[in-house]
Amino acid sequence: MRKYMRFLAAFGFSILFGPPAGAQVAPLIANLSARHTVSLNGAWRAIVDPYDAGSIDYHAHPLRNNSAFYADHKPESKSELVEYDFDNSGQLTVPGDWNSQRESLLFYEGSIWYKTAFDYSLTTGKRLFVHFGAANYKASVYLNGTMLGEHEGGFTPFDFEITGQVRAGNNVLVVLVNNSRKADRVPALSSDWWNYGGITRPVTLVETSGTFIQDYLVQLSKGDQQQLRGWVKLNGPQHRQKVSIHIPEAGVATTLETDANGKADFSVPATLTLWSPEQPKLYDVEISAETDRVTDQIGFRTIEARGTELLLNGKPVFLRGINLHEEAPLREGRAWSNDDARKLLGWAKDLGCNFVRLAHYPHSEEMLRVADQLGLMVWEEVPVYWAIDWENPETLKNVENQLNEAIARDHNRAALIIYSVGNETPVSEARTRFLRALVQDARSLDNTRLISAALQNHETKAGNHITVRIDDPVGNDLDVIGDNEYIGWYVDKPADADAVEWVSDFNKPLIMTEFGGDALFGYHGETDTRWTEEYQEDLYQHQIAMLKRIPFLRGVAPWVLMDFRSPRRTLPKFQDYFNRKGLLTKDGQKKKAYFVLQEFYRDIQAKPEKTLAGQP
Ligand code: GCU
């Protein structure tokens, strides 16, 4: 009886107050660049709503009438009370974080309502979606006063179908974005990066045919350089269609029949020029159904871990990496554009990198596509960062969704070689169960890429001999071990690295996924003076000498390419709310340590066989 009453209550609620919150997003539409799209980027109206006055009344009950900001209501008489007005409120540029657009919003955490309007005449038989590249952290989306749905997670794309809601003439799109930090969110309460809020990536209308190619996978079979495999997924009523996949330059052409679910798998032999950092070969791939056709630029390579070896296209590879946050170069705020991606990844190439760790959350699709073009292998990570609500099933579901969305968006990018399920998470049974679930998720969605995480280690001292051991139990589940260490900055002195011996409990490749120290550009002094460029330079010299002595090391990614904003870094003059571990300033000025790393990477390129063997 009680269950029935609960059902009635929920049913009654939805009848009285519209669709339940959290209505489902539409399945992700792959590769917008190949579609018929209209950009909604530009100046949107915005209402800063720190007390959620646009969502709840003074007793915290949900507003479901014209007082709710999503109604975008105008007074119908001179006596009517309406306490909000988008069209006379300020504006924010979309895409873009709000923090860097107004001094008053630099530290703002809470709700902001966005509004834009657009005309659209949808041809009969066509379908229309609204696509968001990302909104940090939670977005509630309304069209013409009706909720389309909600999305949680600040770094992955989402779509809503609006075929049935869009009207000829004027349409009003209202988006509530909330970036409050909460213990059950992912990331949770603390992070060492700026909590940039807002609609941080492009918003696009996507028009499709009634049945369209929603997604597809075209990649090499795991470990087989001569066999292409993948699938095509149609979305719409005409499930069963002939679909062809054509790679003209490689002489590949195959035809499939989609099943009652609109899905078809394929596997076909192919002779291809393999993608690599030295030769980032991309092919034009054409996918044609009876009712839709898309083209994409896709590279083909294999990536494997065998014992402690990392093999790209079957050959040992050493990752000459660097970490990046999605922090805009040359200006304030979050990076999001193709220009931002080209600038940041161009800096990584100048440094001598063949690998980038995109910390600590999925970066924009632009970053993955530019990495494909420039020849940079990529580590992509979900923001399971530091302390997370490990025992909360909703939290796990949330990050599984973020992982699924990242994989759905990026699974055709040759540059993407590693999925990471976390960073510096404190070891506990609940945490290891949580990470193991994510590892299984990632593997079930994509078994062609390697799974890793940035772990921590244990340091023990005997006399002046230091042993650093990697023994995190989740290492058993990973293909590649990532480890963060700050010898010379947070622990020990830079020269102590000379006495360190590394031990790993796992016969797996190690990538040193973080090391480094802060330096204020232009601040000079002795090597033992904190914050000087000389201190950072000396630290890198001792670190590199130590790294060369690790026989199972197969890659490094120093922390970090460029200084970035962080709410945790408050030291006046030296930090001023910036983490200064960058080898570059935001203006691209090179600190002395930059040249130490650049020389190390040049040495590796000059004699790869020695470094691969872990020789000094
Ligand atoms: C940690 C963390 C980074 C952080 C860095 C630092 O390892 O992973 O996100 O910015 O160290 O302390 O600078």
Coordinates of C-alpha atoms in Angstrom, one line a residue, residues 17-571:
F17 CA 4.2 20.6 -11.2
G18 CA 5.4 19.5 -14.7
P19 CA 8.0 16.8 -15.5
P20 CA 10.0 15.5 -12.5
A21 CA 13.4 17.2 -12.1
G22 CA 16.2 15.4 -13.8
A23 CA 14.3 14.6 -16.9
Q24 CA 16.6 12.6 -19.2
V25 CA 19.1 14.2 -21.6
A26 CA 18.9 12.9 -25.2
P27 CA 21.6 10.4 -26.4
L28 CA 24.7 12.3 -27.4
I29 CA 25.0 13.3 -31.0
A30 CA 28.5 12.7 -32.2
N31 CA 30.6 15.1 -34.3
L32 CA 28.6 18.3 -34.6
S33 CA 31.1 19.7 -37.2
A34 CA 29.5 17.3 -39.7
R35 CA 26.0 18.3 -39.0
H36 CA 23.5 21.1 -39.9
T37 CA 23.9 23.5 -37.0
V38 CA 23.1 27.0 -35.8
S39 CA 25.2 28.5 -33.1
L40 CA 23.6 30.1 -30.1
N41 CA 26.9 31.6 -28.9
G42 CA 27.0 35.3 -28.0
A43 CA 25.6 37.7 -25.4
W44 CA 22.9 36.1 -23.3
R45 CA 20.9 37.9 -20.6
A46 CA 21.9 36.8 -17.1
I47 CA 20.4 37.1 -13.6
V48 CA 22.8 36.4 -10.7
D49 CA 20.7 34.5 -8.1
P50 CA 22.7 33.7 -5.0
Y51 CA 19.6 32.7 -2.9
D52 CA 17.8 30.8 -5.7
A53 CA 15.0 33.2 -5.6
G54 CA 14.2 32.1 -9.1
S55 CA 13.7 28.5 -8.1
I56 CA 12.2 28.4 -4.5
D57 CA 9.9 30.6 -2.4
Y58 CA 10.7 32.0 1.0
H59 CA 9.8 28.6 2.6
A60 CA 12.1 26.8 0.2
H61 CA 9.3 25.3 -1.7
P62 CA 9.8 24.9 -5.5
L63 CA 8.3 27.8 -7.6
R64 CA 6.1 26.3 -10.3
N65 CA 4.4 29.5 -11.5
N66 CA 5.3 32.8 -13.2
S67 CA 7.5 33.7 -10.2
A68 CA 10.0 31.0 -11.4
F69 CA 12.6 32.7 -13.6
Y70 CA 12.3 30.0 -16.3
A71 CA 8.8 31.4 -17.0
D72 CA 10.4 34.6 -18.3
H73 CA 7.1 36.3 -17.3
K74 CA 6.3 40.0 -18.1
P75 CA 3.8 42.0 -16.0
E76 CA 0.4 41.9 -17.7
S77 CA -0.9 45.0 -15.9
K78 CA 0.8 48.0 -14.2
S79 CA -0.1 46.6 -10.8
E80 CA 1.2 43.0 -11.3
L81 CA 4.2 42.2 -9.1
V82 CA 7.0 40.5 -11.0
E83 CA 10.5 40.7 -9.3
Y84 CA 12.8 39.7 -12.2
D85 CA 13.4 40.8 -15.7
F86 CA 15.9 39.1 -17.9
D87 CA 15.7 41.8 -20.7
N88 CA 16.8 44.5 -18.3
S89 CA 19.4 42.4 -16.5
G90 CA 23.1 42.2 -17.4
Q91 CA 24.6 40.1 -20.0
L92 CA 27.2 37.2 -20.0
T93 CA 29.0 35.9 -23.1
V94 CA 28.4 32.3 -24.0
P95 CA 30.6 30.2 -24.1
G96 CA 32.6 31.5 -21.2
D97 CA 32.9 31.2 -17.4
W98 CA 31.2 34.0 -15.5
N99 CA 34.1 34.4 -13.0
S100 CA 36.4 36.2 -15.6
Q101 CA 33.6 38.3 -17.1
R102 CA 32.8 40.5 -14.1
E103 CA 35.0 41.5 -11.1
S104 CA 32.0 40.9 -8.9
L105 CA 31.8 37.3 -10.1
L106 CA 35.4 36.3 -9.7
F107 CA 34.8 34.2 -6.6
Y108 CA 31.0 33.7 -7.2
E109 CA 29.7 30.2 -6.4
G110 CA 25.9 29.7 -6.7
S111 CA 23.2 30.0 -9.3
I112 CA 23.0 32.2 -12.4
W113 CA 20.1 32.2 -14.8
Y114 CA 20.9 32.6 -18.5
K115 CA 18.4 33.5 -21.3
T116 CA 18.6 33.7 -25.0
A117 CA 15.9 33.8 -27.8
F118 CA 16.0 32.4 -31.3
D119 CA 13.7 32.0 -34.3
Y120 CA 13.5 28.6 -36.0
S121 CA 11.3 27.1 -38.7
L122 CA 11.7 23.4 -38.6
T123 CA 10.9 21.6 -41.8
T124 CA 8.4 18.7 -41.3
G125 CA 10.2 15.4 -40.8
K126 CA 13.3 17.0 -39.5
R127 CA 14.3 16.9 -35.8
L128 CA 15.9 19.6 -33.7
F129 CA 18.3 19.3 -30.7
V130 CA 20.0 21.8 -28.4
H131 CA 23.6 20.8 -27.6
F132 CA 25.7 22.1 -24.8
G133 CA 29.5 21.5 -24.9
A134 CA 29.6 21.8 -21.1
A135 CA 28.1 23.8 -18.3
N136 CA 29.7 23.8 -14.8
Y137 CA 28.4 22.4 -12.7
K138 CA 24.7 21.6 -12.9
A139 CA 22.4 22.9 -15.7
S140 CA 18.6 23.0 -15.7
V141 CA 17.3 23.8 -19.2
Y142 CA 13.9 25.2 -20.1
L143 CA 12.4 26.0 -23.5
N144 CA 9.4 28.4 -23.8
G145 CA 8.7 27.9 -20.0
T146 CA 8.9 24.0 -20.1
M147 CA 11.7 22.1 -18.5
L148 CA 13.7 20.0 -21.0
G149 CA 15.8 18.4 -18.3
E150 CA 18.9 18.7 -16.2
H151 CA 22.5 17.7 -16.5
E152 CA 25.1 17.2 -13.7
G153 CA 28.9 17.3 -14.4
G154 CA 30.8 20.4 -15.4
F155 CA 33.0 19.0 -18.2
T156 CA 31.0 16.8 -20.6
P157 CA 28.5 17.5 -23.4
F158 CA 24.8 17.0 -23.3
D159 CA 21.8 17.3 -25.7
F160 CA 18.1 17.8 -25.4
E161 CA 15.6 17.1 -28.2
I162 CA 13.3 20.1 -28.9
T163 CA 11.5 18.9 -32.0
G164 CA 8.2 18.9 -30.2
Q165 CA 8.8 22.1 -28.2
V166 CA 10.3 24.5 -30.7
R167 CA 7.7 26.8 -32.3
A168 CA 7.8 28.8 -35.5
G169 CA 9.0 32.3 -34.6
N170 CA 10.4 33.3 -31.3
N171 CA 11.7 30.7 -28.8
V172 CA 13.0 31.5 -25.3
L173 CA 15.8 29.2 -24.0
V174 CA 16.5 29.6 -20.2
V175 CA 19.4 27.8 -18.5
L176 CA 20.0 27.8 -14.8
V177 CA 23.6 27.0 -14.0
N178 CA 24.8 26.2 -10.4
N179 CA 28.4 25.7 -9.6
S180 CA 28.1 25.3 -5.8
R181 CA 30.6 22.8 -4.3
K182 CA 28.9 19.9 -2.5
A183 CA 30.3 16.8 -0.8
D184 CA 28.2 14.5 -3.0
R185 CA 29.3 16.1 -6.3
V186 CA 32.2 15.2 -8.5
P187 CA 34.5 17.0 -7.9
A188 CA 33.4 17.6 -4.4
L189 CA 34.3 20.3 -1.8
S190 CA 38.0 20.9 -2.5
S191 CA 40.0 21.2 -5.6
D192 CA 43.2 23.0 -6.6
W193 CA 41.7 24.7 -9.5
W194 CA 39.3 27.7 -10.0
N195 CA 35.6 26.8 -9.8
Y196 CA 34.8 28.5 -13.1
G197 CA 31.0 28.4 -13.4
G198 CA 28.7 29.0 -16.3
I199 CA 27.9 27.8 -19.8
T200 CA 31.6 27.2 -20.4
R201 CA 31.5 25.6 -23.9
P202 CA 29.4 26.4 -27.1
V203 CA 25.7 26.0 -27.3
T204 CA 24.4 24.8 -30.7
L205 CA 21.1 23.9 -32.4
V206 CA 21.5 20.7 -34.3
E207 CA 19.0 19.8 -37.1
T208 CA 18.8 16.1 -38.2
S209 CA 16.7 14.0 -40.5
G210 CA 14.0 11.9 -38.9
T211 CA 16.4 9.0 -38.5
F212 CA 20.0 10.1 -38.3
I213 CA 23.5 8.7 -37.6
Q214 CA 23.7 9.4 -33.9
D215 CA 27.1 7.9 -33.1
Y216 CA 29.7 5.5 -34.5
L217 CA 33.0 3.9 -33.7
V218 CA 35.7 3.4 -36.3
Q219 CA 39.0 2.3 -34.8
L220 CA 41.6 -0.5 -35.0
S221 CA 40.8 -3.7 -33.2
K222 CA 42.7 -4.0 -29.9
G223 CA 46.3 -4.9 -30.7
D224 CA 45.6 -5.5 -34.5
Q225 CA 47.1 -3.0 -36.9
Q226 CA 45.4 -4.6 -39.9
Q227 CA 41.8 -4.9 -38.7
L228 CA 39.3 -2.1 -38.4
R229 CA 36.3 -2.6 -36.2
G230 CA 33.4 -0.6 -34.8
W231 CA 29.7 0.1 -35.0
V232 CA 27.1 2.6 -36.2
K233 CA 24.1 3.7 -34.2
L234 CA 21.0 5.2 -35.8
N235 CA 18.5 7.3 -33.9
G236 CA 14.9 7.4 -35.2
P237 CA 12.1 5.2 -36.5
Q238 CA 13.8 3.8 -39.6
H239 CA 15.9 1.4 -37.6
R240 CA 16.8 -1.0 -40.4
Q241 CA 19.0 0.7 -43.0
K242 CA 21.9 0.0 -45.3
V243 CA 24.9 1.9 -43.9
S244 CA 28.2 2.2 -45.7
I245 CA 31.6 3.1 -44.2
H246 CA 34.1 4.4 -46.7
I247 CA 37.8 5.4 -46.3
P248 CA 38.7 6.4 -49.9
E249 CA 42.4 7.0 -49.3
A250 CA 42.8 3.6 -47.7
G251 CA 40.6 1.8 -50.2
V252 CA 38.2 0.7 -47.4
A253 CA 34.5 0.3 -48.2
T254 CA 32.1 -1.9 -46.3
T255 CA 28.3 -2.0 -46.1
L256 CA 26.2 -2.9 -43.0
E257 CA 22.6 -3.5 -42.2
T258 CA 21.4 -1.9 -39.0
D259 CA 19.2 -4.1 -36.8
A260 CA 15.8 -3.4 -35.0
N261 CA 17.7 -1.1 -32.6
G262 CA 19.3 0.9 -35.4
K263 CA 22.7 -0.6 -34.6
A264 CA 25.3 -2.5 -36.7
D265 CA 28.8 -3.8 -35.9
F266 CA 31.5 -4.2 -38.5
S267 CA 35.0 -5.6 -38.8
V268 CA 37.1 -5.2 -41.9
P269 CA 40.7 -5.7 -42.9
A270 CA 42.6 -2.5 -43.8
T271 CA 46.2 -1.4 -44.6
L272 CA 46.7 2.0 -43.1
T273 CA 49.4 4.5 -42.3
L274 CA 49.3 4.4 -38.5
W275 CA 48.8 7.6 -36.4
S276 CA 51.8 8.6 -34.2
P277 CA 53.2 11.8 -32.7
E278 CA 55.8 11.7 -35.4
Q279 CA 53.3 11.1 -38.2
P280 CA 49.7 12.2 -37.0
K281 CA 48.0 10.7 -40.0
L282 CA 44.2 11.3 -40.2
Y283 CA 41.9 9.8 -42.8
D284 CA 38.6 11.2 -44.1
V285 CA 36.0 8.6 -43.1
E286 CA 32.5 8.8 -44.7
I287 CA 29.5 7.1 -43.0
S288 CA 26.4 7.0 -45.2
A289 CA 23.0 5.7 -44.2
E290 CA 19.9 5.9 -46.4
T291 CA 18.7 9.0 -44.4
D292 CA 21.9 10.6 -43.2
R293 CA 25.6 11.0 -44.0
V294 CA 28.5 12.2 -41.8
T295 CA 32.2 12.6 -42.4
D296 CA 34.9 12.6 -39.8
Q297 CA 38.8 12.8 -39.7
I298 CA 40.0 9.7 -37.8
G299 CA 43.5 8.4 -37.0
F300 CA 44.3 4.7 -36.4
R301 CA 46.8 3.3 -34.0
T302 CA 47.2 0.6 -31.3
I303 CA 48.2 1.3 -27.7
E304 CA 49.1 -1.6 -25.3
A305 CA 50.8 -2.3 -22.0
R306 CA 52.9 -5.4 -21.9
G307 CA 54.7 -6.0 -18.6
T308 CA 56.4 -2.7 -17.9
E309 CA 56.4 -1.8 -21.6
L310 CA 54.2 0.8 -23.2
L311 CA 53.7 0.0 -26.9
L312 CA 52.4 2.4 -29.5
N313 CA 51.7 0.6 -32.8
G314 CA 53.6 -2.4 -31.3
K315 CA 56.8 -0.4 -30.6
P316 CA 58.1 0.7 -27.1
V317 CA 57.3 4.4 -26.5
F318 CA 58.3 6.8 -23.8
L319 CA 55.8 9.6 -22.9
R320 CA 57.4 13.0 -22.9
G321 CA 54.5 14.7 -21.2
I322 CA 53.2 17.8 -19.4
N323 CA 50.0 18.5 -17.4
L324 CA 47.5 21.1 -18.4
H325 CA 44.5 22.6 -16.8
E326 CA 41.7 24.0 -19.0
E327 CA 43.0 27.5 -18.2
A328 CA 43.0 30.1 -21.0
P329 CA 46.4 31.3 -22.3
L330 CA 46.9 35.0 -22.7
R331 CA 43.6 36.0 -21.0
E332 CA 41.6 35.3 -17.9
G333 CA 39.2 32.3 -17.5
R334 CA 38.5 28.9 -18.8
A335 CA 39.8 27.8 -22.2
W336 CA 37.2 26.5 -24.6
S337 CA 38.1 27.5 -28.3
N338 CA 40.1 26.0 -31.1
D339 CA 42.5 28.9 -30.8
D340 CA 42.9 28.2 -27.0
A341 CA 43.6 24.5 -27.9
R342 CA 46.1 25.4 -30.6
K343 CA 48.0 27.8 -28.4
L344 CA 48.2 25.5 -25.3
L345 CA 49.0 22.4 -27.3
G346 CA 51.4 24.3 -29.5
W347 CA 53.3 25.3 -26.3
A348 CA 53.4 21.6 -25.3
K349 CA 54.9 20.7 -28.8
D350 CA 57.5 23.5 -28.5
L351 CA 58.5 22.0 -25.1
G352 CA 59.2 18.7 -26.9
C353 CA 56.2 16.8 -25.7
N354 CA 54.5 13.8 -27.3
F355 CA 52.0 13.5 -24.5
V356 CA 49.6 15.7 -22.4
R357 CA 47.7 14.9 -19.3
L358 CA 44.5 16.9 -19.5
A359 CA 44.0 17.4 -15.8
H360 CA 41.7 16.8 -13.9
Y361 CA 38.5 16.6 -15.9
P362 CA 37.5 16.1 -19.6
H363 CA 38.7 19.1 -21.6
S364 CA 36.9 20.5 -24.7
E365 CA 36.5 18.3 -27.8
E366 CA 38.7 21.0 -29.5
M367 CA 41.6 19.8 -27.3
L368 CA 41.2 16.2 -28.5
R369 CA 40.8 17.1 -32.1
V370 CA 43.9 19.5 -32.1
A371 CA 45.9 16.8 -30.3
D372 CA 44.9 14.4 -33.1
Q373 CA 46.2 16.9 -35.6
L374 CA 49.4 18.0 -33.8
G375 CA 50.4 14.4 -32.7
L376 CA 50.0 14.5 -29.0
M377 CA 48.9 11.5 -27.0
V378 CA 46.3 12.3 -24.4
W379 CA 45.5 11.2 -20.8
E380 CA 41.8 12.0 -20.2
E381 CA 40.5 12.1 -16.6
V382 CA 37.2 12.3 -14.8
P383 CA 37.2 14.7 -11.8
V384 CA 37.4 12.0 -9.1
Y385 CA 39.7 14.2 -7.2
W386 CA 40.9 13.9 -3.6
A387 CA 37.9 13.3 -1.2
I388 CA 34.8 12.1 -2.9
D389 CA 31.5 10.6 -1.3
W390 CA 32.7 7.1 -1.9
E391 CA 29.7 5.4 -0.2
N392 CA 27.1 7.3 -2.1
P393 CA 25.6 5.3 -5.1
E394 CA 24.2 8.6 -6.6
T395 CA 27.7 10.0 -6.6
L396 CA 29.0 6.9 -8.4
K397 CA 26.2 7.1 -10.9
N398 CA 27.0 10.7 -11.5
V399 CA 30.7 10.1 -12.4
E400 CA 29.9 7.0 -14.4
N401 CA 27.7 9.2 -16.5
Q402 CA 30.5 11.8 -16.8
L403 CA 32.8 9.0 -17.9
N404 CA 30.3 7.6 -20.4
E405 CA 29.8 11.0 -21.9
A406 CA 33.5 11.6 -22.2
I407 CA 34.0 8.2 -23.9
A408 CA 31.0 8.7 -26.2
R409 CA 32.4 12.1 -27.3
D410 CA 36.1 11.1 -27.8
H411 CA 36.2 7.3 -28.7
N412 CA 37.3 8.1 -32.3
R413 CA 40.2 10.2 -31.3
A414 CA 43.5 8.5 -32.0
A415 CA 45.3 10.9 -29.7
L416 CA 43.3 9.5 -26.7
I417 CA 45.3 6.6 -25.3
I418 CA 44.5 6.6 -21.5
Y419 CA 41.3 7.0 -19.4
S420 CA 42.0 8.0 -15.8
V421 CA 39.5 7.2 -13.1
G422 CA 41.0 9.5 -10.4
N423 CA 43.6 11.7 -8.9
E424 CA 45.3 11.4 -5.5
T425 CA 42.3 9.7 -3.9
P426 CA 42.8 8.5 -0.3
V427 CA 43.1 4.7 0.0
S428 CA 40.1 3.0 1.7
E429 CA 38.0 0.0 0.9
A430 CA 35.0 2.2 -0.2
R431 CA 37.3 4.3 -2.4
T432 CA 38.9 1.2 -4.1
R433 CA 35.4 -0.3 -4.7
F434 CA 34.3 3.0 -6.3
L435 CA 37.4 3.2 -8.6
R436 CA 37.1 -0.5 -9.5
A437 CA 33.5 0.2 -10.7
L438 CA 34.8 3.0 -12.9
V439 CA 37.6 0.8 -14.3
Q440 CA 35.1 -1.8 -15.2
D441 CA 32.8 0.8 -16.8
A442 CA 35.6 2.3 -18.9
R443 CA 36.7 -1.2 -20.0
S444 CA 33.2 -2.3 -21.0
L445 CA 32.7 0.9 -23.0
D446 CA 36.1 0.9 -24.7
N447 CA 38.6 -1.9 -24.4
T448 CA 41.1 -0.4 -26.9
R449 CA 42.4 2.2 -24.5
L450 CA 44.5 1.9 -21.3
I451 CA 43.0 2.6 -17.9
S452 CA 45.0 4.4 -15.3
A453 CA 44.8 6.7 -12.3
A454 CA 47.2 9.2 -10.6
L455 CA 48.1 7.4 -7.3
Q456 CA 50.2 8.4 -4.3
N457 CA 53.0 6.5 -2.7
H458 CA 54.8 5.7 0.6
E459 CA 58.2 7.1 1.4
T460 CA 60.5 5.4 4.0
K461 CA 63.9 6.6 5.1
A462 CA 66.9 4.6 6.4
G463 CA 69.8 6.8 7.1
N464 CA 70.1 9.0 4.0
H465 CA 68.6 6.4 1.8
I466 CA 65.0 7.0 0.8
T467 CA 62.7 4.3 -0.6
V468 CA 59.5 5.4 -2.3
R469 CA 57.0 2.5 -2.9
I470 CA 53.9 2.4 -5.1
D471 CA 51.6 -0.1 -3.4
D472 CA 48.0 1.3 -3.9
P473 CA 45.7 -1.7 -4.1
V474 CA 43.8 -0.2 -7.1
G475 CA 47.1 -0.6 -9.0
N476 CA 46.0 -4.3 -9.5
D477 CA 43.1 -3.1 -11.6
L478 CA 44.9 -0.6 -13.8
D479 CA 46.8 -1.2 -17.1
V480 CA 49.2 1.7 -16.4
I481 CA 50.3 3.1 -13.0
G482 CA 50.2 6.9 -12.6
D483 CA 52.0 8.3 -9.6
N484 CA 52.2 11.9 -8.3
E485 CA 55.3 12.9 -6.2
Y486 CA 56.6 16.2 -5.0
I487 CA 60.0 15.4 -3.7
G488 CA 61.8 18.7 -3.2
W489 CA 58.6 20.8 -2.9
Y490 CA 56.1 19.3 -0.4
V491 CA 58.5 16.7 1.0
D492 CA 62.3 16.5 1.3
K493 CA 64.7 18.9 -0.4
P494 CA 65.4 18.8 -4.2
A495 CA 68.8 17.2 -3.6
D496 CA 67.2 14.4 -1.6
A497 CA 65.9 13.0 -4.9
D498 CA 69.5 11.9 -5.5
A499 CA 69.1 9.3 -2.7
V500 CA 65.7 8.0 -3.7
E501 CA 65.0 4.4 -4.9
W502 CA 61.6 3.7 -6.4
V503 CA 59.8 0.4 -5.9
S504 CA 56.6 -0.7 -7.4
D505 CA 54.3 -3.6 -6.4
F506 CA 53.1 -3.9 -9.9
N507 CA 54.7 -5.2 -13.1
K508 CA 53.2 -2.4 -15.1
P509 CA 54.4 0.7 -16.9
L510 CA 54.8 3.7 -14.6
I511 CA 54.0 7.3 -15.7
M512 CA 55.2 9.9 -13.2
T513 CA 52.0 11.9 -13.6
E514 CA 53.0 14.8 -11.4
F515 CA 56.1 16.4 -10.0
G516 CA 57.3 20.0 -9.8
G517 CA 57.4 23.2 -7.7
D518 CA 56.3 26.8 -7.7
A519 CA 58.3 29.7 -9.1
L520 CA 57.3 33.3 -9.6
F521 CA 58.5 34.3 -13.0
G522 CA 61.2 37.0 -12.7
Y523 CA 61.9 36.3 -9.0
H524 CA 65.5 35.2 -8.8
G525 CA 67.8 34.1 -6.0
E526 CA 69.7 31.1 -4.5
T527 CA 68.6 27.6 -5.4
D528 CA 67.4 27.1 -1.8
T529 CA 65.2 30.2 -1.8
R530 CA 61.5 29.2 -2.2
W531 CA 59.5 30.7 -5.1
T532 CA 62.6 31.6 -7.1
E533 CA 63.1 30.4 -10.7
E534 CA 66.4 29.0 -9.5
Y535 CA 64.7 26.8 -6.9
Q536 CA 62.3 25.4 -9.5
E537 CA 65.2 24.9 -12.0
D538 CA 67.3 23.0 -9.4
L539 CA 64.3 20.9 -8.4
Y540 CA 63.8 19.8 -12.0
Q541 CA 67.5 18.9 -12.4
H542 CA 67.4 16.6 -9.4
Q543 CA 64.1 15.2 -10.4
I544 CA 65.2 14.3 -13.9
A545 CA 68.4 12.6 -12.6
M546 CA 66.2 10.5 -10.3
L547 CA 63.6 9.7 -13.0
K548 CA 66.3 8.4 -15.3
R549 CA 67.1 5.8 -12.6
I550 CA 63.6 4.2 -12.5
P551 CA 63.8 1.1 -14.7
F552 CA 60.0 0.7 -15.1
L553 CA 59.4 4.4 -15.9
R554 CA 57.7 4.8 -19.3
G555 CA 56.6 8.4 -19.2
V556 CA 56.6 11.7 -17.2
A557 CA 54.2 14.6 -17.0
P558 CA 55.5 17.4 -14.8
W559 CA 53.0 19.6 -13.0
V560 CA 52.3 21.9 -15.0
L561 CA 52.6 23.7 -18.4
M562 CA 51.2 27.1 -17.3
D563 CA 50.4 28.9 -14.0
F564 CA 46.7 28.7 -13.2
R565 CA 44.2 30.2 -10.8
S566 CA 43.5 28.3 -7.6
P567 CA 41.4 29.4 -4.6
R568 CA 43.8 27.5 -2.3
R569 CA 46.9 29.5 -3.2
T570 CA 46.6 32.7 -1.1
L571 CA 50.3 33.7 -0.4

